[in-house]
PDB file of C-alpha atoms in Angstrom:
ATOM      1  CA  GLU A   1    -100.778 105.719 135.735  1.00 75.00           C
ATOM      2  CA  PRO A   2     -99.375 107.213 132.516  1.00 79.00           C
ATOM      3  CA  GLU A   3     -95.742 108.192 132.612  1.00 89.00           C
ATOM      4  CA  VAL A   4     -93.033 109.797 130.527  1.00 93.00           C
ATOM      5  CA  THR A   5     -90.366 107.357 129.353  1.00 94.00           C
ATOM      6  CA  GLN A   6     -86.851 108.058 128.122  1.00 96.00           C
ATOM      7  CA  THR A   7     -84.256 106.001 126.308  1.00 96.00           C
ATOM      8  CA  PRO A   8     -81.487 105.199 126.736  1.00 96.00           C
ATOM      9  CA  SER A   9     -80.974 105.523 130.462  1.00 95.00           C
ATOM     10  CA  HIS A  10     -77.260 106.065 129.958  1.00 97.00           C
ATOM     11  CA  GLN A  11     -75.398 107.088 126.812  1.00 97.00           C
ATOM     12  CA  VAL A  12     -71.640 107.313 126.493  1.00 98.00           C
ATOM     13  CA  THR A  13     -70.265 109.070 123.445  1.00 97.00           C
ATOM     14  CA  GLN A  14     -67.032 110.552 122.204  1.00 97.00           C
ATOM     15  CA  MET A  15     -66.555 114.283 121.813  1.00 97.00           C
ATOM     16  CA  GLY A  16     -67.693 115.458 118.392  1.00 97.00           C
ATOM     17  CA  GLN A  17     -70.185 112.650 117.887  1.00 98.00           C
ATOM     18  CA  GLU A  18     -73.905 113.131 117.360  1.00 98.00           C
ATOM     19  CA  VAL A  19     -76.360 111.791 119.918  1.00 98.00           C
ATOM     20  CA  ILE A  20     -80.124 111.478 119.901  1.00 97.00           C
ATOM     21  CA  LEU A  21     -81.999 111.248 123.174  1.00 98.00           C
ATOM     22  CA  ARG A  22     -85.496 109.854 122.957  1.00 97.00           C
ATOM     23  CA  CYS A  23     -88.621 110.517 124.976  1.00 97.00           C
ATOM     24  CA  VAL A  24     -92.181 109.270 124.829  1.00 97.00           C
ATOM     25  CA  PRO A  25     -94.410 111.883 126.509  1.00 96.00           C
ATOM     26  CA  ILE A  26     -97.788 111.149 128.050  1.00 94.00           C
ATOM     27  CA  SER A  27    -100.158 110.474 125.170  1.00 91.00           C
ATOM     28  CA  ASN A  28    -102.711 113.285 125.562  1.00 88.00           C
ATOM     29  CA  HIS A  29    -100.172 115.958 126.431  1.00 91.00           C
ATOM     30  CA  LEU A  30     -99.565 118.845 124.086  1.00 89.00           C
ATOM     31  CA  TYR A  31     -96.488 120.579 125.476  1.00 91.00           C
ATOM     32  CA  PHE A  32     -93.051 119.067 125.623  1.00 94.00           C
ATOM     33  CA  TYR A  33     -89.839 120.140 127.275  1.00 95.00           C
ATOM     34  CA  TRP A  34     -86.198 119.256 127.671  1.00 97.00           C
ATOM     35  CA  TYR A  35     -84.209 120.152 130.765  1.00 97.00           C
ATOM     36  CA  ARG A  36     -80.716 119.248 131.797  1.00 96.00           C
ATOM     37  CA  GLN A  37     -78.918 118.870 135.094  1.00 92.00           C
ATOM     38  CA  ILE A  38     -75.158 118.949 135.225  1.00 93.00           C
ATOM     39  CA  LEU A  39     -73.956 116.825 138.128  1.00 88.00           C
ATOM     40  CA  GLY A  40     -74.515 118.606 141.418  1.00 83.00           C
ATOM     41  CA  GLN A  41     -76.109 121.664 139.827  1.00 86.00           C
ATOM     42  CA  LYS A  42     -79.611 122.970 139.344  1.00 88.00           C
ATOM     43  CA  VAL A  43     -82.040 121.749 136.729  1.00 93.00           C
ATOM     44  CA  GLU A  44     -81.948 124.082 133.702  1.00 95.00           C
ATOM     45  CA  PHE A  45     -84.560 124.637 131.027  1.00 95.00           C
ATOM     46  CA  LEU A  46     -83.439 123.941 127.474  1.00 97.00           C
ATOM     47  CA  VAL A  47     -86.457 124.119 125.188  1.00 96.00           C
ATOM     48  CA  SER A  48     -90.240 123.908 124.999  1.00 93.00           C
ATOM     49  CA  PHE A  49     -92.142 122.535 122.025  1.00 93.00           C
ATOM     50  CA  TYR A  50     -95.782 122.905 121.018  1.00 91.00           C
ATOM     51  CA  ASN A  51     -97.723 122.362 117.832  1.00 89.00           C
ATOM     52  CA  ASN A  52     -94.648 121.006 116.085  1.00 91.00           C
ATOM     53  CA  GLU A  53     -92.478 123.990 116.697  1.00 93.00           C
ATOM     54  CA  ILE A  54     -90.204 125.423 119.345  1.00 94.00           C
ATOM     55  CA  SER A  55     -92.069 127.740 121.706  1.00 91.00           C
ATOM     56  CA  GLU A  56     -89.117 128.938 123.701  1.00 91.00           C
ATOM     57  CA  LYS A  57     -85.449 128.062 124.044  1.00 93.00           C
ATOM     58  CA  SER A  58     -82.750 129.021 126.488  1.00 94.00           C
ATOM     59  CA  GLU A  59     -79.294 130.401 125.811  1.00 93.00           C
ATOM     60  CA  ILE A  60     -77.929 126.886 126.292  1.00 93.00           C
ATOM     61  CA  PHE A  61     -79.952 125.633 123.325  1.00 96.00           C
ATOM     62  CA  ASP A  62     -77.607 126.766 120.596  1.00 94.00           C
ATOM     63  CA  ASP A  63     -77.250 125.615 116.984  1.00 94.00           C
ATOM     64  CA  GLN A  64     -75.825 122.255 117.972  1.00 96.00           C
ATOM     65  CA  PHE A  65     -79.148 121.293 119.564  1.00 97.00           C
ATOM     66  CA  SER A  66     -82.370 120.405 117.789  1.00 97.00           C
ATOM     67  CA  VAL A  67     -85.690 118.828 118.739  1.00 97.00           C
ATOM     68  CA  GLU A  68     -88.196 116.885 116.744  1.00 95.00           C
ATOM     69  CA  ARG A  69     -91.466 115.037 117.136  1.00 93.00           C
ATOM     70  CA  PRO A  70     -91.059 112.672 114.219  1.00 86.00           C
ATOM     71  CA  ASP A  71     -94.084 110.431 114.532  1.00 87.00           C
ATOM     72  CA  GLY A  72     -96.646 111.844 116.929  1.00 80.00           C
ATOM     73  CA  SER A  73     -95.436 109.851 119.906  1.00 88.00           C
ATOM     74  CA  ASN A  74     -91.671 110.291 120.235  1.00 94.00           C
ATOM     75  CA  PHE A  75     -89.956 113.555 121.136  1.00 97.00           C
ATOM     76  CA  THR A  76     -86.227 113.680 120.480  1.00 97.00           C
ATOM     77  CA  LEU A  77     -83.312 115.888 121.415  1.00 98.00           C
ATOM     78  CA  LYS A  78     -80.347 115.797 119.062  1.00 98.00           C
ATOM     79  CA  ILE A  79     -76.919 117.131 119.902  1.00 97.00           C
ATOM     80  CA  ARG A  80     -75.037 117.428 116.643  1.00 96.00           C
ATOM     81  CA  SER A  81     -71.441 117.557 117.839  1.00 95.00           C
ATOM     82  CA  THR A  82     -71.079 116.780 121.504  1.00 97.00           C
ATOM     83  CA  LYS A  83     -68.693 118.612 123.801  1.00 96.00           C
ATOM     84  CA  LEU A  84     -67.339 117.535 127.165  1.00 97.00           C
ATOM     85  CA  GLU A  85     -69.540 120.137 128.853  1.00 96.00           C
ATOM     86  CA  ASP A  86     -72.665 118.497 127.420  1.00 97.00           C
ATOM     87  CA  SER A  87     -72.206 115.716 129.968  1.00 97.00           C
ATOM     88  CA  ALA A  88     -75.329 115.911 132.126  1.00 97.00           C
ATOM     89  CA  MET A  89     -78.621 114.271 132.958  1.00 95.00           C
ATOM     90  CA  TYR A  90     -81.237 115.210 130.370  1.00 97.00           C
ATOM     91  CA  PHE A  91     -84.865 115.186 131.426  1.00 96.00           C
ATOM     92  CA  CYS A  92     -87.868 115.196 129.155  1.00 97.00           C
ATOM     93  CA  ALA A  93     -91.175 116.532 130.488  1.00 95.00           C
ATOM     94  CA  SER A  94     -94.688 116.958 129.172  1.00 94.00           C
ATOM     95  CA  SER A  95     -97.852 118.765 130.220  1.00 90.00           C
ATOM     96  CA  ASP A  96    -101.401 119.167 128.983  1.00 86.00           C
ATOM     97  CA  GLY A  97    -101.151 122.948 129.213  1.00 75.00           C
ATOM     98  CA  ASP A  98    -104.030 123.452 131.584  1.00 71.00           C
ATOM     99  CA  ARG A  99    -104.053 126.195 134.163  1.00 60.00           C
ATOM    100  CA  LEU A 100    -101.975 124.232 136.652  1.00 63.00           C
ATOM    101  CA  ASN A 101     -99.319 123.517 134.024  1.00 71.00           C
ATOM    102  CA  GLU A 102     -98.189 120.460 135.885  1.00 83.00           C
ATOM    103  CA  GLN A 103     -95.191 119.001 134.119  1.00 89.00           C
ATOM    104  CA  TYR A 104     -94.453 115.289 134.327  1.00 91.00           C
ATOM    105  CA  PHE A 105     -90.824 114.287 134.086  1.00 93.00           C
ATOM    106  CA  GLY A 106     -89.190 111.209 132.678  1.00 93.00           C
ATOM    107  CA  PRO A 107     -86.456 109.346 134.582  1.00 91.00           C
ATOM    108  CA  GLY A 108     -83.719 111.042 132.563  1.00 95.00           C
ATOM    109  CA  THR A 109     -80.881 110.028 130.268  1.00 97.00           C
ATOM    110  CA  ARG A 110     -77.394 110.353 131.642  1.00 96.00           C
ATOM    111  CA  LEU A 111     -75.115 111.536 128.844  1.00 98.00           C
ATOM    112  CA  THR A 112     -71.393 111.098 129.318  1.00 98.00           C
ATOM    113  CA  VAL A 113     -69.107 112.700 126.736  1.00 98.00           C
ATOM    114  CA  THR A 114     -65.523 111.449 126.785  1.00 97.00           C
TER     115      THR A 114
ATOM    116  CA  GLY B   1     -86.638 138.526 135.749  1.00 82.00           C
ATOM    117  CA  ASN B   2     -87.851 135.282 137.264  1.00 87.00           C
ATOM    118  CA  SER B   3     -85.751 133.344 139.754  1.00 92.00           C
ATOM    119  CA  VAL B   4     -85.927 131.008 142.737  1.00 95.00           C
ATOM    120  CA  THR B   5     -83.663 131.010 145.769  1.00 95.00           C
ATOM    121  CA  GLN B   6     -83.489 128.073 148.164  1.00 94.00           C
ATOM    122  CA  MET B   7     -81.679 127.583 151.401  1.00 86.00           C
ATOM    123  CA  GLU B   8     -78.400 125.815 150.954  1.00 83.00           C
ATOM    124  CA  GLY B   9     -77.988 122.277 152.096  1.00 84.00           C
ATOM    125  CA  PRO B  10     -77.313 119.744 153.103  1.00 93.00           C
ATOM    126  CA  VAL B  11     -79.929 119.617 155.814  1.00 96.00           C
ATOM    127  CA  THR B  12     -79.323 116.790 158.242  1.00 96.00           C
ATOM    128  CA  LEU B  13     -82.094 115.746 160.625  1.00 97.00           C
ATOM    129  CA  SER B  14     -82.963 112.901 162.927  1.00 97.00           C
ATOM    130  CA  GLU B  15     -86.052 110.858 162.221  1.00 97.00           C
ATOM    131  CA  GLU B  16     -89.285 112.505 163.476  1.00 97.00           C
ATOM    132  CA  ALA B  17     -87.717 115.978 163.488  1.00 97.00           C
ATOM    133  CA  PHE B  18     -89.512 119.009 162.027  1.00 97.00           C
ATOM    134  CA  LEU B  19     -88.404 120.074 158.572  1.00 97.00           C
ATOM    135  CA  THR B  20     -88.377 123.508 156.987  1.00 97.00           C
ATOM    136  CA  ILE B  21     -86.725 124.243 153.649  1.00 97.00           C
ATOM    137  CA  ASN B  22     -86.901 127.905 152.743  1.00 97.00           C
ATOM    138  CA  CYS B  23     -87.737 129.074 149.242  1.00 97.00           C
ATOM    139  CA  THR B  24     -88.229 132.621 147.978  1.00 97.00           C
ATOM    140  CA  TYR B  25     -88.948 133.745 144.481  1.00 96.00           C
ATOM    141  CA  THR B  26     -88.818 136.708 142.171  1.00 94.00           C
ATOM    142  CA  ALA B  27     -91.399 136.911 139.419  1.00 90.00           C
ATOM    143  CA  THR B  28     -92.829 139.600 137.200  1.00 81.00           C
ATOM    144  CA  GLY B  29     -96.371 138.220 137.027  1.00 78.00           C
ATOM    145  CA  TYR B  30     -98.449 135.721 138.966  1.00 82.00           C
ATOM    146  CA  PRO B  31     -96.430 132.534 139.000  1.00 89.00           C
ATOM    147  CA  SER B  32     -97.436 129.032 139.941  1.00 90.00           C
ATOM    148  CA  LEU B  33     -95.152 127.475 142.541  1.00 93.00           C
ATOM    149  CA  PHE B  34     -93.979 123.888 142.876  1.00 94.00           C
ATOM    150  CA  TRP B  35     -91.856 121.607 144.972  1.00 97.00           C
ATOM    151  CA  TYR B  36     -90.200 118.706 143.176  1.00 96.00           C
ATOM    152  CA  VAL B  37     -88.319 115.849 144.845  1.00 96.00           C
ATOM    153  CA  GLN B  38     -85.464 113.808 143.417  1.00 91.00           C
ATOM    154  CA  TYR B  39     -84.697 110.545 145.186  1.00 91.00           C
ATOM    155  CA  PRO B  40     -81.219 109.054 144.738  1.00 84.00           C
ATOM    156  CA  GLY B  41     -80.733 107.787 141.190  1.00 78.00           C
ATOM    157  CA  GLU B  42     -84.189 108.862 140.053  1.00 81.00           C
ATOM    158  CA  GLY B  43     -85.841 111.656 138.097  1.00 83.00           C
ATOM    159  CA  LEU B  44     -87.946 114.545 139.303  1.00 90.00           C
ATOM    160  CA  GLN B  45     -91.296 113.944 140.912  1.00 91.00           C
ATOM    161  CA  LEU B  46     -93.848 116.627 141.631  1.00 92.00           C
ATOM    162  CA  LEU B  47     -94.373 116.807 145.385  1.00 96.00           C
ATOM    163  CA  LEU B  48     -96.884 119.648 145.673  1.00 96.00           C
ATOM    164  CA  LYS B  49     -98.034 122.827 143.987  1.00 94.00           C
ATOM    165  CA  ALA B  50     -99.917 126.097 144.507  1.00 93.00           C
ATOM    166  CA  THR B  51    -101.233 128.460 141.874  1.00 88.00           C
ATOM    167  CA  LYS B  52    -102.323 131.592 143.718  1.00 89.00           C
ATOM    168  CA  ALA B  53    -101.648 133.563 146.862  1.00 92.00           C
ATOM    169  CA  ASP B  54    -102.575 131.853 150.154  1.00 95.00           C
ATOM    170  CA  ASP B  55    -103.036 128.488 148.449  1.00 95.00           C
ATOM    171  CA  LYS B  56    -101.567 125.623 150.450  1.00 97.00           C
ATOM    172  CA  GLY B  57    -100.145 122.660 148.594  1.00 96.00           C
ATOM    173  CA  SER B  58     -99.843 119.391 150.488  1.00 97.00           C
ATOM    174  CA  ASN B  59     -98.810 115.814 149.813  1.00 96.00           C
ATOM    175  CA  LYS B  60     -97.303 112.935 151.821  1.00 95.00           C
ATOM    176  CA  GLY B  61     -97.231 115.047 154.986  1.00 97.00           C
ATOM    177  CA  PHE B  62     -95.387 117.917 153.286  1.00 98.00           C
ATOM    178  CA  GLU B  63     -96.973 121.363 153.069  1.00 98.00           C
ATOM    179  CA  ALA B  64     -96.135 124.719 151.533  1.00 98.00           C
ATOM    180  CA  THR B  65     -98.133 127.950 151.476  1.00 98.00           C
ATOM    181  CA  TYR B  66     -97.925 130.496 148.662  1.00 96.00           C
ATOM    182  CA  ARG B  67     -97.128 133.784 150.408  1.00 96.00           C
ATOM    183  CA  LYS B  68     -97.295 136.705 148.002  1.00 93.00           C
ATOM    184  CA  GLU B  69     -96.443 139.316 150.625  1.00 94.00           C
ATOM    185  CA  THR B  70     -93.125 137.631 151.447  1.00 95.00           C
ATOM    186  CA  THR B  71     -92.683 135.999 147.990  1.00 95.00           C
ATOM    187  CA  SER B  72     -92.069 132.692 149.725  1.00 97.00           C
ATOM    188  CA  PHE B  73     -93.084 129.054 149.403  1.00 98.00           C
ATOM    189  CA  HIS B  74     -91.358 127.288 152.292  1.00 98.00           C
ATOM    190  CA  LEU B  75     -91.602 123.506 152.483  1.00 98.00           C
ATOM    191  CA  GLU B  76     -92.488 121.969 155.857  1.00 98.00           C
ATOM    192  CA  LYS B  77     -93.059 118.553 157.309  1.00 98.00           C
ATOM    193  CA  GLY B  78     -93.898 117.838 160.913  1.00 97.00           C
ATOM    194  CA  SER B  79     -92.069 114.533 161.291  1.00 96.00           C
ATOM    195  CA  VAL B  80     -89.529 113.391 158.721  1.00 97.00           C
ATOM    196  CA  GLN B  81     -88.648 109.786 157.955  1.00 97.00           C
ATOM    197  CA  VAL B  82     -85.457 108.205 156.648  1.00 97.00           C
ATOM    198  CA  SER B  83     -87.299 107.620 153.365  1.00 96.00           C
ATOM    199  CA  ASP B  84     -87.649 111.406 152.917  1.00 97.00           C
ATOM    200  CA  SER B  85     -83.915 111.654 152.247  1.00 96.00           C
ATOM    201  CA  ALA B  86     -83.691 113.252 148.802  1.00 96.00           C
ATOM    202  CA  VAL B  87     -82.996 116.508 147.017  1.00 94.00           C
ATOM    203  CA  TYR B  88     -85.860 119.002 147.073  1.00 96.00           C
ATOM    204  CA  PHE B  89     -86.281 121.606 144.347  1.00 95.00           C
ATOM    205  CA  CYS B  90     -88.468 124.678 144.564  1.00 97.00           C
ATOM    206  CA  ALA B  91     -89.659 125.887 141.159  1.00 95.00           C
ATOM    207  CA  LEU B  92     -91.975 128.346 139.478  1.00 93.00           C
ATOM    208  CA  THR B  93     -93.664 128.828 136.157  1.00 89.00           C
ATOM    209  CA  PRO B  94     -94.146 132.497 135.321  1.00 82.00           C
ATOM    210  CA  PHE B  95     -97.719 132.204 134.023  1.00 73.00           C
ATOM    211  CA  SER B  96    -100.641 129.835 134.214  1.00 63.00           C
ATOM    212  CA  GLY B  97    -101.255 127.338 131.463  1.00 60.00           C
ATOM    213  CA  GLY B  98     -99.822 126.958 127.991  1.00 61.00           C
ATOM    214  CA  TYR B  99     -96.198 126.271 127.344  1.00 67.00           C
ATOM    215  CA  ASN B 100     -94.351 127.459 130.331  1.00 81.00           C
ATOM    216  CA  LYS B 101     -90.864 126.608 131.435  1.00 89.00           C
ATOM    217  CA  LEU B 102     -90.064 125.652 134.994  1.00 92.00           C
ATOM    218  CA  ILE B 103     -87.455 127.760 136.705  1.00 93.00           C
ATOM    219  CA  PHE B 104     -85.749 125.801 139.444  1.00 95.00           C
ATOM    220  CA  GLY B 105     -83.879 126.696 142.566  1.00 95.00           C
ATOM    221  CA  ALA B 106     -80.517 125.101 143.243  1.00 93.00           C
ATOM    222  CA  GLY B 107     -81.990 122.261 145.267  1.00 94.00           C
ATOM    223  CA  THR B 108     -81.621 121.344 148.933  1.00 95.00           C
ATOM    224  CA  ARG B 109     -80.308 117.942 149.913  1.00 95.00           C
ATOM    225  CA  LEU B 110     -82.043 116.426 152.935  1.00 96.00           C
ATOM    226  CA  ALA B 111     -80.468 113.575 154.869  1.00 97.00           C
ATOM    227  CA  VAL B 112     -82.563 111.943 157.604  1.00 97.00           C
ATOM    228  CA  HIS B 113     -80.846 109.623 160.068  1.00 96.00           C
ATOM    229  CA  PRO B 114     -82.540 106.988 162.252  1.00 94.00           C
TER     230      PRO B 114
END
Protein backbone atom coordinates (compact mmCIF):
# COMPACT_ATOMS: atom_id res chain seq x y z
CA GLU A 1 0.00 0.00 0.00
CA PRO A 2 1.42 3.42 -0.91
CA GLU A 3 2.41 5.61 1.99
CA VAL A 4 3.75 9.04 2.81
CA THR A 5 7.33 9.02 4.08
CA GLN A 6 9.19 11.68 6.04
CA THR A 7 12.84 12.25 6.86
CA PRO A 8 14.46 12.60 9.25
CA SER A 9 12.41 11.03 12.01
CA HIS A 10 14.07 13.26 14.58
CA GLN A 11 16.00 16.49 14.06
CA VAL A 12 17.79 18.40 16.78
CA THR A 13 18.93 21.91 15.96
CA GLN A 14 20.13 25.02 17.72
CA MET A 15 18.01 28.15 17.93
CA GLY A 16 18.57 30.38 14.91
CA GLN A 17 19.59 27.57 12.60
CA GLU A 18 17.80 26.64 9.39
CA VAL A 19 16.14 23.25 9.07
CA ILE A 20 14.58 21.45 6.14
CA LEU A 21 12.04 18.72 6.75
CA ARG A 22 11.47 16.35 3.87
CA CYS A 23 8.42 14.43 2.74
CA VAL A 24 7.67 12.11 -0.14
CA PRO A 25 3.90 12.16 -0.75
CA ILE A 26 1.95 9.37 -2.41
CA SER A 27 2.89 9.45 -6.08
CA ASN A 28 -0.46 10.21 -7.75
CA HIS A 29 -1.58 12.75 -5.17
CA LEU A 30 -1.97 16.38 -6.11
CA TYR A 31 -2.47 18.18 -2.81
CA PHE A 32 0.10 18.44 -0.09
CA TYR A 33 -0.03 19.67 3.47
CA TRP A 34 2.08 20.35 6.52
CA TYR A 35 0.69 20.16 10.04
CA ARG A 36 2.39 20.40 13.38
CA GLN A 37 1.67 19.10 16.84
CA ILE A 38 3.32 20.66 19.84
CA LEU A 39 3.73 18.05 22.56
CA GLY A 40 0.43 17.32 24.24
CA GLN A 41 -1.54 19.74 22.08
CA LYS A 42 -3.82 19.49 19.09
CA VAL A 43 -2.69 18.99 15.53
CA GLU A 44 -2.56 22.37 13.74
CA PHE A 45 -2.70 23.13 10.04
CA LEU A 46 0.28 25.02 8.65
CA VAL A 47 0.00 25.12 4.87
CA SER A 48 -1.54 23.48 1.81
CA PHE A 49 0.15 23.30 -1.57
CA TYR A 50 -1.26 22.58 -5.02
CA ASN A 51 -0.04 23.10 -8.55
CA ASN A 52 3.31 24.35 -7.30
CA GLU A 53 1.95 27.10 -5.16
CA ILE A 54 0.57 27.67 -1.70
CA SER A 55 -3.20 27.29 -1.60
CA GLU A 56 -3.74 28.32 1.98
CA LYS A 57 -1.59 29.04 5.02
CA SER A 58 -2.33 29.54 8.68
CA GLU A 59 -1.27 32.36 10.96
CA ILE A 60 1.52 30.12 12.24
CA PHE A 61 3.07 29.97 8.77
CA ASP A 62 4.91 33.26 8.89
CA ASP A 63 7.87 34.53 6.86
CA GLN A 64 10.30 32.14 8.51
CA PHE A 65 8.51 29.18 6.91
CA SER A 66 8.58 28.15 3.27
CA VAL A 67 7.56 25.09 1.26
CA GLU A 68 8.81 23.71 -1.98
CA ARG A 69 8.32 20.78 -4.31
CA PRO A 70 11.75 20.81 -5.89
CA ASP A 71 11.68 17.74 -8.09
CA GLY A 72 8.18 16.39 -8.53
CA SER A 73 8.46 13.83 -5.76
CA ASN A 74 9.76 15.56 -2.63
CA PHE A 75 7.83 18.16 -0.65
CA THR A 76 9.87 20.17 1.83
CA LEU A 77 9.22 22.50 4.73
CA LYS A 78 11.98 24.95 5.54
CA ILE A 79 12.22 26.91 8.76
CA ARG A 80 14.72 29.68 8.16
CA SER A 81 15.66 30.64 11.71
CA THR A 82 14.34 28.24 14.29
CA LYS A 83 12.93 29.33 17.63
CA LEU A 84 12.45 27.29 20.78
CA GLU A 85 8.69 27.34 20.20
CA ASP A 86 9.13 25.61 16.83
CA SER A 87 9.84 22.40 18.73
CA ALA A 88 7.04 20.06 17.68
CA MET A 89 6.14 17.03 15.62
CA TYR A 90 5.70 18.02 11.98
CA PHE A 91 3.42 15.91 9.83
CA CYS A 92 3.25 15.89 6.07
CA ALA A 93 0.03 14.75 4.38
CA SER A 94 -1.19 14.30 0.84
CA SER A 95 -4.50 13.71 -0.91
CA ASP A 96 -5.77 13.19 -4.43
CA GLY A 97 -8.37 15.92 -4.00
CA ASP A 98 -11.39 13.79 -4.73
CA ARG A 99 -14.71 14.38 -3.05
CA LEU A 100 -13.76 12.47 0.09
CA ASN A 101 -10.56 14.49 0.47
CA GLU A 102 -8.96 11.73 2.45
CA GLN A 103 -5.57 12.89 3.62
CA TYR A 104 -2.79 10.38 4.24
CA PHE A 105 -0.26 11.31 6.87
CA GLY A 106 3.41 10.52 7.18
CA PRO A 107 4.92 9.28 10.46
CA GLY A 108 6.17 12.76 11.34
CA THR A 109 9.48 14.45 12.07
CA ARG A 110 10.14 15.41 15.64
CA LEU A 111 11.96 18.74 15.67
CA THR A 112 13.75 19.73 18.84
CA VAL A 113 15.16 23.26 19.02
CA THR A 114 17.69 23.82 21.80
CA GLY B 1 -15.81 29.81 11.74
CA ASN B 2 -15.00 26.11 11.68
CA SER B 3 -14.06 24.24 14.83
CA VAL B 4 -14.20 20.84 16.52
CA THR B 5 -14.81 20.15 20.19
CA GLN B 6 -14.04 16.79 21.77
CA MET B 7 -14.64 15.44 25.21
CA GLU B 8 -11.63 15.77 27.43
CA GLY B 9 -9.65 12.75 28.38
CA PRO B 10 -8.15 10.64 29.48
CA VAL B 11 -10.80 7.98 29.16
CA THR B 12 -9.92 4.86 31.10
CA LEU B 13 -11.84 1.65 30.44
CA SER B 14 -11.57 -2.04 31.15
CA GLU B 15 -11.24 -4.44 28.26
CA GLU B 16 -14.59 -5.28 26.59
CA ALA B 17 -16.24 -2.10 27.89
CA PHE B 18 -18.36 0.15 25.65
CA LEU B 19 -16.65 3.26 24.35
CA THR B 20 -18.11 6.63 23.45
CA ILE B 21 -15.98 9.67 22.64
CA ASN B 22 -18.07 12.75 22.02
CA CYS B 23 -17.33 15.15 19.19
CA THR B 24 -19.29 18.21 18.09
CA TYR B 25 -18.47 20.62 15.35
CA THR B 26 -19.16 24.09 14.06
CA ALA B 27 -18.99 24.64 10.33
CA THR B 28 -20.28 27.20 7.88
CA GLY B 29 -20.91 24.80 4.99
CA TYR B 30 -21.25 21.06 4.55
CA PRO B 31 -18.13 19.57 6.06
CA SER B 32 -16.73 16.09 5.79
CA LEU B 33 -16.02 14.51 9.17
CA PHE B 34 -13.20 12.21 10.21
CA TRP B 35 -11.79 10.30 13.12
CA TYR B 36 -8.03 9.86 13.20
CA VAL B 37 -6.11 7.66 15.65
CA GLN B 38 -2.57 8.15 16.91
CA TYR B 39 -0.95 5.14 18.54
CA PRO B 40 1.97 5.76 20.92
CA GLY B 41 5.03 6.96 19.03
CA GLU B 42 3.29 6.91 15.66
CA GLY B 43 1.68 9.31 13.21
CA LEU B 44 -1.96 9.88 12.40
CA GLN B 45 -4.03 7.16 10.81
CA LEU B 46 -7.47 7.65 9.35
CA LEU B 47 -9.92 5.53 11.32
CA LEU B 48 -13.21 6.38 9.62
CA LYS B 49 -15.00 9.13 7.74
CA ALA B 50 -18.42 10.44 6.69
CA THR B 51 -19.20 13.03 4.06
CA LYS B 52 -22.89 13.85 4.45
CA ALA B 53 -25.66 13.87 7.01
CA ASP B 54 -26.75 10.45 8.33
CA ASP B 55 -23.72 8.73 6.82
CA LYS B 56 -22.17 6.18 9.15
CA GLY B 57 -18.44 5.62 9.01
CA SER B 58 -17.10 2.34 10.36
CA ASN B 59 -13.79 0.54 10.65
CA LYS B 60 -12.22 -2.01 13.02
CA GLY B 61 -15.39 -2.16 15.13
CA PHE B 62 -15.54 1.62 15.55
CA GLU B 63 -18.53 3.58 14.26
CA ALA B 64 -19.58 7.21 14.02
CA THR B 65 -22.71 8.75 12.51
CA TYR B 66 -22.80 12.22 10.96
CA ARG B 67 -25.64 14.00 12.76
CA LYS B 68 -26.39 17.36 11.17
CA GLU B 69 -29.23 18.20 13.55
CA THR B 70 -26.96 17.92 16.60
CA THR B 71 -23.72 18.79 14.72
CA SER B 72 -22.13 15.70 16.22
CA PHE B 73 -19.93 12.80 15.14
CA HIS B 74 -19.51 10.68 18.26
CA LEU B 75 -17.14 7.72 18.11
CA GLU B 76 -18.37 4.40 19.52
CA LYS B 77 -17.10 0.88 19.91
CA GLY B 78 -19.01 -1.94 21.52
CA SER B 79 -16.09 -3.79 23.10
CA VAL B 80 -12.68 -2.16 23.42
CA GLN B 81 -9.37 -4.00 23.53
CA VAL B 82 -6.05 -3.10 25.14
CA SER B 83 -4.71 -2.52 21.63
CA ASP B 84 -7.22 0.33 21.16
CA SER B 85 -5.25 2.45 23.64
CA ALA B 86 -4.33 5.57 21.67
CA VAL B 87 -5.25 9.20 21.16
CA TYR B 88 -8.34 9.78 19.03
CA PHE B 89 -8.81 12.98 17.05
CA CYS B 90 -12.07 14.18 15.56
CA ALA B 91 -11.58 16.41 12.52
CA LEU B 92 -13.42 18.13 9.72
CA THR B 93 -12.71 19.58 6.32
CA PRO B 94 -14.99 22.50 5.51
CA PHE B 95 -15.76 21.49 1.91
CA SER B 96 -15.62 18.43 -0.29
CA GLY B 97 -12.68 17.85 -2.56
CA GLY B 98 -9.81 20.06 -3.65
CA TYR B 99 -7.27 21.43 -1.27
CA ASN B 100 -8.87 21.45 2.08
CA LYS B 101 -7.25 21.70 5.46
CA LEU B 102 -8.19 19.41 8.30
CA ILE B 103 -9.35 21.11 11.45
CA PHE B 104 -8.72 18.91 14.46
CA GLY B 105 -10.18 18.66 17.90
CA ALA B 106 -7.87 18.54 20.90
CA GLY B 107 -7.74 14.76 20.97
CA THR B 108 -8.97 12.26 23.55
CA ARG B 109 -6.56 9.80 25.10
CA LEU B 110 -8.02 6.33 25.63
CA ALA B 111 -6.39 3.87 28.01
CA VAL B 112 -7.78 0.32 28.07
CA HIS B 113 -6.74 -1.98 30.91
CA PRO B 114 -6.95 -5.80 30.91
